[in-house]
Coordinates of N, CA and C and ligand atoms in Angstrom, one line a residue:
X250 N -64.2 -121.4 -25.8 CA -64.3 -120.2 -24.4 C -64.6 -120.3 -23.3
X251 N -64.4 -120.3 -23.0 CA -64.7 -120.4 -21.3 C -65.5 -118.9 -20.8
X252 N -67.1 -119.4 -20.0 CA -67.3 -118.1 -19.5 C -67.0 -117.6 -18.9
X253 N -67.4 -116.0 -18.5 CA -67.0 -116.2 -17.1 C -67.6 -116.3 -15.4
X254 N -68.5 -117.2 -16.1 CA -69.3 -117.8 -14.5 C -68.0 -119.2 -14.3
X255 N -67.7 -120.0 -15.8 CA -67.3 -121.2 -15.9 C -65.2 -120.4 -14.6
X256 N -65.1 -119.5 -15.2 CA -64.0 -118.9 -14.9 C -63.9 -119.4 -13.2
X257 N -65.3 -117.9 -13.0 CA -65.2 -117.6 -11.7 C -65.8 -118.9 -10.7
X258 N -66.5 -119.9 -11.5 CA -66.4 -121.2 -10.0 C -65.2 -122.3 -10.4
X259 N -63.9 -122.0 -11.2 CA -63.1 -122.7 -11.3 C -62.0 -121.8 -10.0
X260 N -62.1 -120.7 -10.0 CA -61.4 -119.9 -9.1 C -61.2 -120.8 -7.4
X261 N -60.0 -120.5 -6.9 CA -60.3 -120.6 -5.6 C -58.8 -120.5 -5.0
X262 N -59.0 -119.7 -4.1 CA -57.4 -119.9 -3.1 C -57.0 -120.7 -2.4
X263 N -56.1 -120.8 -3.4 CA -55.0 -121.9 -3.5 C -54.2 -121.9 -2.4
X264 N -54.0 -122.9 -1.4 CA -52.7 -123.1 -0.5 C -51.9 -123.6 -0.9
X265 N -51.8 -124.8 -1.4 CA -51.2 -125.4 -1.7 C -50.5 -125.9 -3.3
X266 N -48.9 -125.0 -3.6 CA -48.8 -124.9 -4.8 C -47.7 -125.9 -5.1
X267 N -47.1 -125.8 -6.5 CA -46.2 -127.2 -6.6 C -45.3 -125.8 -6.9
X268 N -44.1 -126.3 -5.7 CA -42.7 -125.5 -5.9 C -42.4 -125.4 -7.1
X269 N -42.3 -126.1 -8.0 CA -40.9 -126.7 -9.0 C -42.1 -126.1 -10.6
X270 N -42.9 -125.7 -10.1 CA -43.3 -124.1 -11.5 C -43.1 -122.9 -11.8
X271 N -42.2 -123.0 -12.7 CA -41.5 -121.4 -12.7 C -42.2 -120.6 -13.3
X272 N -42.9 -119.0 -13.2 CA -43.8 -118.9 -14.0 C -42.6 -117.8 -14.8
X273 N -42.6 -117.4 -15.9 CA -42.3 -116.9 -16.6 C -42.6 -114.7 -17.0
X274 N -41.5 -114.1 -17.6 CA -42.5 -112.8 -17.8 C -43.3 -112.7 -18.6
X275 N -43.2 -114.0 -19.7 CA -44.7 -113.9 -21.3 C -45.8 -114.3 -20.6
X276 N -45.5 -115.6 -18.7 CA -47.2 -116.3 -18.5 C -47.1 -114.8 -18.1
X277 N -46.7 -113.6 -17.7 CA -47.1 -112.6 -16.4 C -47.9 -111.4 -17.4
X278 N -47.0 -111.7 -18.8 CA -47.2 -110.4 -19.5 C -48.8 -111.2 -19.8
X279 N -48.9 -111.8 -20.5 CA -50.5 -112.9 -21.0 C -51.8 -112.6 -19.9
X280 N -51.2 -112.8 -18.5 CA -52.5 -112.1 -17.9 C -52.7 -110.9 -18.0
X281 N -51.5 -110.1 -17.7 CA -51.4 -108.7 -17.9 C -52.1 -108.0 -18.8
X282 N -52.3 -109.0 -20.6 CA -52.7 -108.3 -21.4 C -54.3 -108.7 -21.3
X283 N -54.8 -109.1 -20.2 CA -56.5 -109.6 -19.6 C -56.9 -108.2 -18.6
X284 N -55.8 -108.6 -17.6 CA -56.4 -107.4 -16.1 C -55.7 -106.0 -16.7
X285 N -56.2 -105.3 -17.4 CA -54.8 -104.5 -18.3 C -56.2 -103.4 -18.2
X286 N -57.6 -104.7 -18.4 CA -58.9 -103.8 -19.2 C -59.4 -104.4 -17.6
X287 N -59.4 -103.8 -16.6 CA -59.5 -103.5 -16.0 C -60.2 -102.0 -15.9
X288 N -60.9 -101.5 -15.5 CA -61.8 -100.0 -15.2 C -61.0 -99.5 -14.0
X289 N -61.4 -97.9 -14.1 CA -60.1 -97.6 -12.9 C -60.5 -96.2 -12.8
X290 N -60.6 -95.4 -11.8 CA -61.3 -94.3 -11.8 C -60.3 -93.2 -13.2
X291 N -61.1 -92.7 -13.9 CA -60.6 -91.7 -15.1 C -59.6 -92.7 -15.2
X292 N -59.7 -93.9 -15.2 CA -58.7 -94.2 -16.3 C -57.2 -94.8 -15.4
X293 N -57.5 -94.0 -14.3 CA -55.8 -93.3 -13.7 C -55.3 -94.9 -13.2
X294 N -55.4 -95.8 -13.4 CA -54.8 -97.1 -13.3 C -53.8 -96.6 -12.2
X295 N -54.1 -96.7 -10.9 CA -53.5 -96.3 -9.9 C -52.5 -97.9 -9.3
X296 N -52.2 -98.7 -10.3 CA -51.5 -99.2 -9.4 C -50.0 -99.4 -10.0
X297 N -49.4 -100.0 -9.5 CA -48.4 -101.3 -9.8 C -48.0 -102.5 -9.1
X298 N -47.1 -103.3 -10.0 CA -46.6 -104.8 -9.2 C -45.7 -105.1 -9.0
X299 N -45.2 -105.3 -7.9 CA -43.9 -106.0 -7.7 C -44.2 -107.5 -7.7
X300 N -43.3 -107.9 -8.8 CA -42.8 -109.6 -8.8 C -41.5 -109.5 -7.6
X301 N -42.5 -110.9 -6.8 CA -40.7 -111.3 -5.7 C -40.9 -112.3 -6.3
X302 N -39.8 -113.2 -6.8 CA -39.1 -114.3 -7.3 C -37.9 -114.9 -5.8
X303 N -37.2 -113.6 -6.2 CA -35.8 -114.4 -4.7 C -36.3 -115.0 -3.7
X304 N -35.4 -116.6 -3.5 CA -36.4 -116.7 -2.9 C -35.8 -116.0 -0.9
X305 N -34.7 -115.7 -1.4 CA -34.3 -114.8 0.1 C -35.3 -113.4 0.6
X306 N -35.7 -112.9 -1.1 CA -36.7 -112.0 -0.6 C -38.0 -112.4 0.0
X307 N -38.5 -113.4 -0.6 CA -39.4 -114.1 -0.2 C -39.7 -115.1 1.4
X308 N -38.6 -115.0 1.6 CA -38.3 -115.4 3.1 C -38.4 -114.7 4.2
X309 N -37.9 -112.8 3.7 CA -38.8 -111.9 4.4 C -40.1 -111.7 4.4
X310 N -40.5 -111.9 3.4 CA -41.9 -111.8 3.0 C -42.7 -112.6 3.6
X311 N -42.7 -113.8 3.5 CA -43.0 -114.8 4.6 C -43.2 -114.5 5.6
X312 N -42.0 -114.1 6.8 CA -41.9 -113.6 8.1 C -43.1 -112.0 7.9
X313 N -43.1 -111.4 7.3 CA -44.1 -110.2 7.2 C -45.6 -110.3 7.2
X314 N -45.7 -111.7 6.6 CA -46.7 -112.5 6.5 C -47.5 -114.1 7.5
X315 N -47.5 -113.4 8.5 CA -47.5 -113.7 9.3 C -47.7 -115.5 9.5
X316 N -45.9 -115.5 8.6 CA -45.1 -116.9 8.4 C -46.3 -117.7 7.4
X317 N -46.9 -116.9 6.3 CA -47.5 -118.2 5.2 C -46.9 -119.0 4.5
X318 N -46.8 -119.9 4.6 CA -45.6 -120.8 4.0 C -46.2 -121.0 1.8
X319 N -47.3 -120.7 2.0 CA -48.1 -120.3 0.3 C -46.9 -118.8 -0.1
X320 N -46.2 -118.6 0.4 CA -45.5 -116.9 0.8 C -44.0 -117.3 -0.3
X321 N -43.6 -118.7 0.0 CA -41.8 -119.5 -0.4 C -42.8 -120.3 -1.3
X322 N -44.2 -121.0 -1.4 CA -44.3 -122.1 -1.7 C -44.2 -122.0 -3.4
X323 N -45.0 -120.7 -3.6 CA -45.2 -120.3 -4.8 C -44.7 -120.6 -5.8
X324 N -44.9 -120.1 -7.1 CA -44.9 -119.4 -7.7 C -43.5 -118.4 -7.9
X325 N -45.1 -117.5 -8.3 CA -44.3 -115.7 -7.2 C -45.1 -115.4 -6.5
X326 N -44.9 -114.8 -5.7 CA -45.4 -113.7 -5.3 C -45.5 -112.6 -6.3
X327 N -46.7 -111.4 -5.9 CA -47.2 -110.3 -6.4 C -47.4 -109.7 -5.8
X328 N -46.8 -108.1 -5.4 CA -47.6 -107.9 -4.7 C -47.8 -106.1 -5.3
X329 N -49.1 -106.0 -5.3 CA -50.5 -105.2 -5.6 C -49.9 -103.0 -4.9
X330 N -49.7 -103.0 -5.4 CA -49.1 -101.0 -4.8 C -49.9 -100.5 -4.9
X331 N -50.5 -99.5 -4.6 CA -51.5 -98.3 -4.1 C -50.4 -97.7 -5.3
X332 N -51.1 -97.0 -6.2 CA -49.9 -95.5 -6.2 C -51.5 -94.5 -5.7
X333 N -51.2 -94.0 -4.3 CA -52.3 -93.4 -3.9 C -52.1 -91.3 -4.8
X334 N -51.1 -91.3 -5.6 CA -50.8 -90.0 -5.8 C -51.4 -90.0 -7.2
X335 N -51.6 -91.2 -8.0 CA -51.8 -91.7 -9.6 C -52.3 -89.9 -9.5
X336 N -53.4 -89.8 -8.8 CA -54.4 -88.7 -9.0 C -53.5 -87.6 -9.6
X337 N -52.2 -87.0 -9.2 CA -51.5 -86.2 -9.7 C -50.3 -86.2 -10.4
X338 N -50.0 -87.4 -10.5 CA -48.4 -88.2 -11.1 C -48.7 -88.7 -12.9
X339 N -50.3 -88.9 -13.1 CA -50.4 -89.9 -14.0 C -51.6 -88.7 -14.7
X340 N -51.8 -87.9 -14.0 CA -53.3 -87.0 -14.6 C -53.5 -86.5 -15.9
X341 N -52.3 -85.8 -16.5 CA -52.1 -85.2 -17.6 C -52.0 -86.5 -18.8
X342 N -51.4 -87.0 -18.8 CA -51.8 -88.1 -19.5 C -52.9 -88.7 -20.0
X343 N -53.3 -89.3 -18.8 CA -55.0 -89.9 -19.2 C -55.9 -88.5 -19.6
X344 N -55.7 -87.5 -19.3 CA -56.5 -86.4 -20.1 C -56.0 -86.2 -21.3
X345 N -54.7 -86.1 -22.0 CA -54.1 -86.5 -22.8 C -54.9 -87.4 -23.8
X346 N -55.0 -88.7 -23.4 CA -56.0 -89.3 -24.4 C -56.9 -89.4 -23.9
X347 N -57.9 -88.2 -23.4 CA -59.2 -88.2 -23.8 C -59.3 -87.5 -24.5
X348 N -58.8 -86.7 -24.1 CA -58.6 -85.0 -25.7 C -58.7 -85.8 -26.9
X349 N -57.5 -86.4 -26.6 CA -57.1 -86.7 -28.0 C -58.3 -87.9 -28.7
X350 N -59.3 -88.6 -28.1 CA -60.5 -89.4 -28.3 C -61.8 -89.0 -28.1
X351 N -61.4 -87.7 -28.5 CA -63.0 -86.8 -28.6 C -63.4 -87.3 -27.0
X352 N -63.2 -87.7 -25.9 CA -63.7 -87.9 -24.5 C -64.3 -86.4 -24.1
X353 N -63.5 -85.2 -24.2 CA -63.4 -83.9 -24.2 C -62.5 -82.6 -24.6
X354 N -62.7 -81.3 -24.8 CA -61.9 -80.6 -25.3 C -61.2 -80.2 -24.4
X355 N -59.9 -79.9 -25.2 CA -58.5 -79.3 -24.5 C -59.0 -78.0 -23.8
X356 N -60.5 -77.1 -23.2 CA -60.7 -76.0 -23.1 C -60.7 -76.6 -21.8
X357 N -60.9 -78.0 -21.4 CA -61.8 -78.1 -20.3 C -60.4 -79.1 -19.1
X358 N -59.7 -79.4 -20.0 CA -58.6 -80.1 -19.2 C -58.4 -79.5 -17.3
X359 N -58.4 -78.6 -17.4 CA -58.0 -77.3 -16.1 C -58.9 -77.7 -15.3
X360 N -60.1 -77.8 -16.0 CA -61.2 -78.1 -14.3 C -61.4 -79.1 -14.2
X361 N -61.5 -80.6 -15.3 CA -61.0 -81.8 -14.8 C -59.8 -81.7 -13.8
X362 N -59.3 -81.4 -14.1 CA -58.1 -81.9 -13.1 C -58.0 -81.2 -11.9
X363 N -58.8 -80.2 -12.0 CA -59.4 -79.8 -10.4 C -60.1 -81.1 -10.0
X364 N -61.6 -80.6 -10.5 CA -62.2 -81.7 -10.0 C -61.8 -83.0 -9.4
X365 N -60.9 -84.0 -10.7 CA -60.0 -84.9 -9.9 C -59.2 -85.1 -8.3
X366 N -58.9 -83.6 -8.1 CA -57.8 -83.6 -7.4 C -58.5 -83.2 -5.5
X367 N -59.7 -82.6 -6.5 CA -61.0 -82.3 -4.9 C -61.4 -84.1 -4.7
X368 N -61.9 -84.7 -6.0 CA -62.3 -86.1 -5.5 C -61.5 -87.3 -4.7
X369 N -60.0 -87.1 -4.9 CA -59.4 -88.0 -4.7 C -58.3 -87.2 -3.7
X370 N -57.5 -86.2 -3.6 CA -56.8 -85.1 -3.1 C -57.3 -85.8 -2.0
X371 N -56.4 -86.2 -0.4 CA -56.8 -86.3 1.2 C -57.4 -88.0 1.6
X372 N -58.0 -88.5 0.3 CA -58.5 -89.6 0.3 C -57.6 -90.5 -0.4
X373 N -56.5 -90.6 -0.2 CA -55.4 -91.5 -1.4 C -55.7 -93.2 -1.3
X374 N -55.9 -93.3 -0.2 CA -56.2 -95.0 0.2 C -57.0 -95.5 -0.1
X375 N -58.7 -94.5 0.1 CA -59.1 -95.1 -0.7 C -59.0 -95.2 -1.9
X376 N -58.9 -94.5 -2.3 CA -58.7 -93.9 -4.0 C -57.8 -95.1 -4.6
X377 N -57.1 -95.1 -3.9 CA -55.7 -96.0 -4.5 C -56.6 -97.8 -4.4
X378 N -57.2 -98.2 -3.5 CA -57.5 -99.9 -2.5 C -58.6 -99.9 -3.2
X379 N -59.5 -98.9 -3.5 CA -60.4 -99.7 -4.3 C -60.3 -100.2 -6.2
X380 N -59.4 -99.3 -6.5 CA -59.1 -99.7 -7.7 C -58.5 -100.3 -8.2
X381 N -57.7 -101.2 -7.3 CA -56.2 -102.0 -6.9 C -57.3 -103.6 -6.9
X382 N -58.3 -103.2 -6.0 CA -58.7 -104.1 -6.2 C -59.2 -105.1 -6.4
X383 N -60.2 -103.8 -7.5 CA -60.6 -104.5 -9.2 C -59.6 -104.9 -10.4
X384 N -58.3 -104.2 -9.9 CA -57.4 -104.8 -11.1 C -56.7 -106.0 -10.1
X385 N -57.0 -106.5 -8.9 CA -56.4 -107.7 -8.6 C -57.1 -109.0 -8.8
X386 N -59.1 -108.5 -8.9 CA -60.2 -109.3 -9.0 C -60.2 -110.2 -10.4
X387 N -59.7 -108.5 -11.2 CA -59.7 -109.6 -13.1 C -58.5 -110.0 -13.1
X388 N -57.1 -109.7 -12.6 CA -55.8 -110.9 -12.3 C -55.9 -111.3 -11.8
X389 N -56.9 -112.2 -11.0 CA -56.8 -113.1 -10.7 C -57.8 -114.4 -11.7
X390 N -59.0 -113.4 -12.1 CA -59.7 -114.2 -13.8 C -59.1 -114.7 -14.2
X391 N -58.1 -114.0 -14.7 CA -57.2 -113.4 -15.6 C -56.2 -114.8 -15.8
X392 N -55.8 -115.0 -14.2 CA -54.7 -116.1 -14.3 C -55.8 -117.1 -14.3
X393 N -56.4 -117.4 -13.8 CA -58.2 -118.7 -14.0 C -57.8 -118.9 -15.4
X394 N -58.4 -118.5 -16.1 CA -58.2 -118.1 -17.2 C -57.1 -118.8 -18.1
X395 N -56.0 -118.2 -18.0 CA -54.3 -118.6 -18.6 C -54.2 -120.3 -18.1
X396 N -54.9 -120.3 -16.8 CA -54.7 -121.9 -16.5 C -53.6 -121.4 -15.3
X397 N -54.0 -120.4 -14.4 CA -52.6 -120.4 -13.1 C -53.5 -120.5 -12.1
X398 N -53.4 -120.9 -10.5 CA -54.0 -121.0 -9.8 C -53.2 -119.6 -8.3
X399 N -54.1 -118.9 -7.9 CA -53.8 -117.8 -7.2 C -54.3 -117.6 -6.1
X400 N -54.0 -117.0 -5.1 CA -54.0 -116.5 -3.6 C -53.7 -114.8 -3.1
X401 N -55.2 -114.6 -3.4 CA -54.4 -113.2 -2.8 C -54.5 -112.7 -1.5
X402 N -53.7 -112.1 0.1 CA -53.8 -111.9 0.9 C -53.2 -110.0 1.1
X403 N -53.8 -110.6 2.5 CA -53.9 -109.0 3.7 C -53.4 -109.7 4.5
X404 N -53.1 -110.5 4.7 CA -52.5 -110.6 6.4 C -51.0 -111.1 6.2
X405 N -50.4 -109.3 6.8 CA -49.2 -109.2 6.2 C -49.1 -107.5 6.8
X406 N -47.8 -107.4 7.1 CA -47.5 -105.9 7.5 C -47.4 -105.3 6.7
X407 N -48.4 -104.2 6.6 CA -48.1 -103.1 5.7 C -47.0 -102.3 5.7
X408 N -46.9 -102.1 7.0 CA -45.5 -101.2 7.0 C -44.4 -101.7 6.3
X409 N -44.2 -102.4 7.3 CA -43.4 -103.5 7.2 C -42.8 -104.1 5.5
X410 N -43.8 -104.3 4.7 CA -43.6 -104.7 3.1 C -43.2 -103.4 2.6
X411 N -44.1 -102.2 3.1 CA -43.7 -100.6 2.6 C -42.3 -100.8 2.3
X412 N -41.9 -100.8 3.4 CA -40.1 -100.3 4.0 C -39.4 -101.4 3.3
X413 N -39.7 -102.6 3.3 CA -38.9 -103.6 2.5 C -38.7 -103.4 1.2
X414 N -39.6 -103.2 0.9 CA -39.6 -103.2 -1.1 C -39.8 -101.5 -1.4
X415 N -39.1 -100.4 -0.3 CA -38.9 -99.7 -0.9 C -39.8 -98.8 -1.0
X416 N -41.1 -98.6 -0.9 CA -41.7 -98.4 -1.8 C -42.0 -96.8 -1.6
X417 N -42.0 -96.2 -2.7 CA -42.4 -94.6 -2.9 C -43.2 -94.0 -2.4
X418 N -42.9 -92.4 -2.5 CA -43.7 -91.4 -1.6 C -45.0 -91.5 -2.2
X419 N -46.5 -92.5 -0.9 CA -47.6 -92.2 -1.6 C -48.2 -93.4 -2.1
X420 N -46.7 -94.3 -1.5 CA -47.4 -95.8 -2.3 C -47.4 -96.7 -1.1
X421 N -48.6 -97.8 -1.2 CA -48.5 -98.6 -0.5 C -48.9 -99.9 -0.3
X422 N -48.2 -101.5 -0.3 CA -48.8 -102.4 -0.3 C -50.4 -102.6 -0.1
X423 N -51.6 -103.2 -1.4 CA -53.1 -102.8 -1.1 C -52.9 -104.8 -1.1
X424 N -52.6 -105.3 -1.7 CA -53.0 -106.8 -1.5 C -51.4 -107.8 -1.7
X425 N -51.3 -108.9 -1.1 CA -50.2 -109.5 -1.8 C -50.8 -110.9 -2.5
X426 N -50.7 -111.5 -3.5 CA -50.5 -112.6 -3.9 C -50.4 -113.5 -4.0
X427 N -50.2 -114.7 -3.9 CA -49.8 -115.7 -4.6 C -50.4 -116.1 -5.3
X428 N -48.7 -117.1 -6.4 CA -49.5 -117.5 -8.0 C -48.4 -118.5 -8.8
X429 N -49.2 -119.7 -9.1 CA -48.4 -120.6 -9.6 C -50.0 -121.3 -10.2
X430 N -48.8 -122.9 -9.8 CA -49.8 -124.3 -10.2 C -50.3 -125.3 -8.4
X431 N -50.9 -125.5 -8.8 CA -51.8 -126.0 -7.9 C -51.2 -127.5 -7.5
X432 N -50.5 -127.6 -6.4 CA -50.2 -129.5 -6.1 C -50.8 -130.1 -6.7
X433 N -50.7 -131.2 -8.1 CA -51.9 -132.1 -8.1 C -52.1 -133.0 -7.1
X434 N -51.5 -133.1 -5.9 CA -52.5 -134.2 -5.4 C -53.1 -133.4 -4.3
X435 N -53.3 -131.9 -4.2 CA -53.6 -131.5 -3.5 C -54.8 -131.2 -3.1
X436 N -55.5 -131.9 -2.2 CA -58.0 -131.3 -2.4 C -57.9 -130.4 -1.6
X437 N -58.8 -129.4 -2.3 CA -59.0 -128.4 -2.1 C -60.5 -128.5 -1.1
X438 N -60.7 -127.7 0.1 CA -62.0 -128.0 1.0 C -63.1 -127.7 0.1
X439 N -63.6 -127.6 1.1 CA -65.3 -127.3 -0.1 C -65.1 -125.7 0.1
X440 N -65.3 -125.4 -0.8 CA -65.5 -124.3 -0.9 C -66.5 -123.6 0.1
X441 N -66.0 -121.9 1.0 CA -66.8 -121.5 2.3 C -67.6 -120.9 1.9
X442 N -68.9 -120.6 2.5 CA -70.2 -120.4 2.4 C -69.6 -119.0 1.5
X443 N -71.3 -118.6 0.8 CA -71.8 -117.2 0.6 C -72.7 -117.2 1.0
X444 N -73.0 -115.6 1.0 CA -74.3 -115.0 1.8 C -75.4 -115.1 0.5
X445 N -76.2 -115.2 1.2 CA -77.4 -115.4 0.3 C -77.8 -114.5 -0.1
X446 N -78.4 -114.2 -1.4 CA -78.7 -112.5 -1.8 C -79.6 -111.4 -1.5
X447 N -80.9 -112.6 -0.4 CA -81.6 -112.4 0.0 C -80.0 -111.1 1.6
X448 N -79.0 -111.5 1.7 CA -78.7 -111.2 3.2 C -77.9 -109.9 2.1
X449 N -77.6 -110.0 1.1 CA -76.3 -108.9 0.9 C -77.2 -107.6 -0.1
X450 N -78.1 -107.6 -0.1 CA -78.7 -106.9 -1.6 C -80.5 -106.4 -0.4
X451 N -80.2 -104.7 -1.0 CA -81.8 -103.8 -0.3 C -81.8 -103.2 -1.2
X452 N -83.1 -103.4 -2.1 CA -83.9 -102.4 -2.6 C -84.5 -101.8 -1.9
X453 N -84.3 -100.5 -2.6 CA -84.6 -99.1 -1.9 C -85.7 -98.6 -2.7
Ligands
LIG277 C1 -58.3 -109.1 0.5 C2 -58.0 -110.8 0.6 C3 -57.5 -111.3 1.5 C4 -57.4 -112.2 1.9 N1 -56.4 -112.7 2.6 C5 -55.9 -114.1 3.2 C6 -55.0 -114.6 4.2 O1 -54.1 -113.5 4.2 N2 -54.8 -115.5 4.1 C7 -55.1 -116.7 3.3 O2 -54.8 -117.6 3.8 N3 -56.2 -116.3 3.2 C8 -57.0 -114.9 2.8 N4 -57.5 -114.8 1.6 C9 -58.7 -115.4 1.3 C10 -60.4 -115.5 1.6 O3 -60.1 -116.5 2.6 C11 -61.0 -117.0 0.2 O4 -60.5 -116.0 -0.7 C12 -62.0 -116.7 1.0 O5 -61.7 -117.7 2.0 C13 -62.8 -117.6 -0.1 O6 -62.0 -118.5 -0.8 P1 -62.1 -118.9 -2.2 O7 -61.4 -117.9 -2.2 O8 -61.6 -120.2 -2.5 O9 -63.7 -119.1 -2.8 C14 -57.8 -113.3 1.3 C15 -58.8 -113.1 0.0 C16 -58.9 -111.8 0.2 C17 -60.0 -110.9 -1.2

C-alpha cells in the first residue's frame, strides 16, 4: 500500500489527458468511498459534485473556463459545488446522527442548532468553500491512489457556470476538476517550486 507521502509526491496537475479513456460510475464511486472520509464543519458535508461527460456541455464549460483544453480532453469534468445552506438544510440529519452515536444528548439539539446558525449564517461562501477545498483535495489524492489523474481549476466564470448548471439557492461552483488519465507520451514540466518551511510557518 502506498503512503500518503508517495501519493502526494505522485499527484500532479495534469494538462494532457488521453481523450480515449472513459471513466465509469463505478470508478467514480471507488474514489468517492475514500474522499467521503474528508472532515467537514459539524460533518455537514456541504458539497455536491456534478459530473459532466456530455461533449456538448463540456464545450460550453470550456468557453466558461478560459478555453482550457483539458475541459474537453479529460474523461470527465467534475464541478465541486458548495452548498452554502447545508448548515440549515442538513442540520437535522447531522444532529440526529450525533445523538444516536452518543456525541450529544437530545436535550441540547436546539442549542447546538443555534450555535451552527450563528457560526455559518451570513458566511455561506467561506463555510462551503473551505469544506469543499478539503473534500476536493482528498478526492485528488484518492483519485491518484486509484490510478487516475486530476487537475483542479478555478479559472472559470463562477456566475456563468452557476447559471449554466442551474445551481440551486445558496449553491455555487467552488472548483472544477478535470479527471482522467495522462497521455502516455506526454511529459510533465518539473514540479513548480514550493515555499520553504521558514516562509510558511511562524511560531508564537
Ligand atoms: C484551487 C486551484 C485552482 C487552480 N486553477 C487552475 C486553472 O484554472 N488552470 C490551471 O491550468 N491550473 C490550475 N491550478 C493548478 C495549479 O496551477 C497547480 O496545482 C500548481 O501550479 C502546482 O502544480 P502541481 O499541482 O503539479 O504540483 C489550480 C490549482 C488549485 C489548487
